[in-house]
Coordinates of C-alpha atoms in Angstrom, one line a residue:
M1 CA -2.3 -14.9 22.8
S2 CA 0.7 -13.9 24.8
D3 CA 0.6 -13.5 28.5
A4 CA 3.2 -10.7 28.4
P5 CA 2.2 -7.4 30.1
A6 CA 0.6 -5.0 27.7
L7 CA 2.5 -2.7 25.6
R8 CA 1.2 0.9 25.6
R9 CA 2.6 2.5 22.4
V10 CA 5.8 3.0 20.4
L11 CA 7.6 5.7 22.2
E12 CA 10.6 6.3 20.2
T13 CA 11.5 5.9 16.6
A14 CA 15.1 6.4 15.6
L15 CA 16.6 7.4 12.1
Y16 CA 20.3 7.6 11.4
V17 CA 21.4 10.9 9.3
E18 CA 24.5 12.3 8.1
D19 CA 23.5 16.0 8.7
L20 CA 21.7 16.9 11.7
A21 CA 21.2 20.5 10.8
A22 CA 19.6 19.6 7.5
A23 CA 17.5 17.0 9.4
R24 CA 16.6 19.7 11.9
A25 CA 15.5 22.1 9.1
F26 CA 13.3 19.4 7.6
Y27 CA 11.6 18.0 10.8
V28 CA 11.4 21.2 12.9
D29 CA 11.1 24.0 10.3
T30 CA 9.1 22.1 7.7
L31 CA 7.1 19.6 9.6
G32 CA 6.8 21.4 13.0
A33 CA 8.1 18.8 15.3
R34 CA 9.4 20.4 18.7
V35 CA 12.9 19.9 19.8
L36 CA 13.4 18.1 23.1
L37 CA 17.1 17.7 23.1
D38 CA 19.8 18.9 20.5
T39 CA 23.3 17.5 20.7
Q40 CA 26.2 16.9 18.4
R41 CA 25.2 13.2 18.5
L42 CA 21.3 13.4 18.7
L43 CA 18.3 15.6 17.9
A44 CA 15.2 14.4 19.9
L45 CA 11.9 15.5 18.7
D46 CA 8.5 15.7 20.3
V47 CA 5.8 14.4 17.7
S48 CA 2.5 15.9 18.9
G49 CA 3.2 14.8 22.5
A50 CA 2.6 11.2 21.6
S51 CA 5.9 9.9 20.5
V52 CA 9.6 10.9 20.2
L53 CA 11.6 10.8 16.9
L54 CA 15.2 10.4 17.5
L55 CA 17.6 11.6 14.8
F56 CA 21.2 10.2 15.4
Q57 CA 24.4 11.4 13.8
R58 CA 25.3 8.3 11.8
G59 CA 27.8 6.4 13.4
A60 CA 27.5 8.1 16.8
T61 CA 25.9 5.2 18.4
S62 CA 28.0 2.3 17.3
E63 CA 29.8 2.0 20.6
P64 CA 28.1 1.6 24.1
L65 CA 27.2 4.8 25.9
P66 CA 27.8 4.8 29.6
T67 CA 25.4 7.0 31.5
P68 CA 25.0 7.7 35.3
G69 CA 22.1 5.0 35.2
G70 CA 23.6 2.3 33.1
V71 CA 24.9 1.5 29.6
V72 CA 23.0 2.3 26.5
P73 CA 23.7 -0.6 24.1
P74 CA 25.1 0.3 20.6
H75 CA 22.6 0.6 17.7
G76 CA 22.3 1.9 14.2
A77 CA 21.3 1.3 10.7
S78 CA 22.5 1.8 7.1
G79 CA 20.6 2.7 4.0
S80 CA 17.1 4.1 3.7
Q81 CA 14.8 4.0 6.6
H82 CA 11.0 4.8 7.0
V83 CA 8.8 6.7 9.4
A84 CA 5.1 7.4 9.2
F85 CA 3.2 10.2 10.7
A86 CA -0.5 10.0 11.3
I87 CA -2.4 12.9 9.9
D88 CA -6.1 13.8 9.8
A89 CA -8.1 13.1 6.7
D90 CA -9.3 16.5 6.5
A91 CA -5.7 17.7 6.8
L92 CA -4.5 15.6 3.7
D93 CA -4.9 18.5 1.2
A94 CA -3.3 21.0 3.6
W95 CA -0.3 18.8 4.0
R96 CA -0.1 18.3 0.1
E97 CA 0.0 22.1 -0.2
H98 CA 2.3 22.7 2.6
L99 CA 4.9 20.1 1.5
G100 CA 4.8 21.5 -2.2
A101 CA 5.1 25.2 -0.9
S102 CA 8.1 24.1 1.2
G103 CA 9.9 22.5 -1.8
V104 CA 9.3 19.1 -0.7
V105 CA 8.5 16.6 -3.6
I106 CA 5.8 14.1 -3.1
E107 CA 7.2 11.0 -4.5
S108 CA 4.1 8.8 -4.3
E109 CA 0.4 9.0 -3.2
V110 CA -1.3 5.7 -2.3
R111 CA -4.9 5.3 -1.8
W112 CA -5.3 2.1 0.5
P113 CA -7.9 -0.6 -0.4
R114 CA -8.9 -0.7 3.3
G115 CA -9.0 3.1 3.4
G116 CA -6.8 6.0 4.1
T117 CA -4.3 7.8 2.0
S118 CA -0.5 8.0 2.2
L119 CA 1.9 10.8 0.9
Y120 CA 5.5 9.6 0.6
V121 CA 8.4 12.1 0.6
R122 CA 12.1 11.9 1.2
D123 CA 13.9 13.5 4.1
P124 CA 17.3 15.3 3.6
A125 CA 19.0 11.8 4.4
G126 CA 17.0 9.9 1.9
H127 CA 14.7 8.2 4.4
S128 CA 11.1 7.5 3.3
V129 CA 8.6 9.7 5.3
E130 CA 5.1 8.8 4.9
F131 CA 1.9 11.0 5.9
V132 CA -1.0 8.7 6.3
T133 CA -4.6 9.3 7.2
P134 CA -6.9 6.9 9.1
G135 CA -8.1 3.7 7.6
L136 CA -4.6 2.1 6.6
W137 CA -4.7 -0.3 9.5
K138 CA -7.4 -1.9 11.4
T139 CA -6.3 0.0 14.5
Y140 CA -5.8 3.3 12.7

């Protein structure tokens, strides 16, 4: 057991994309996330008031970023990444229908041994996007 102070939750998740407009169309128009910040380098989205999804223009974070409060270290990723959104079990069918009606192909559906079901799709950048009902993890 660690004696570190308690972590409260994951606040931000970052994905790196080639086309911020396509990412905005998918995450805002199709999935319903709310825009917090929209710049040429970054699209920050509110996810149900519980977390922030950061969509960075690929390559725009490869150098340190000076700000009035300090310097943000460089970061980035290449290739396909993954993000999972928690959904209610009784919303699974509605999500399946909504995604299909929006032209989003469900790549895979998994019923987990512990419980819960995941729907996997791809965003416009090719990232794996998961919609998961409770039961997958001991804590969810």
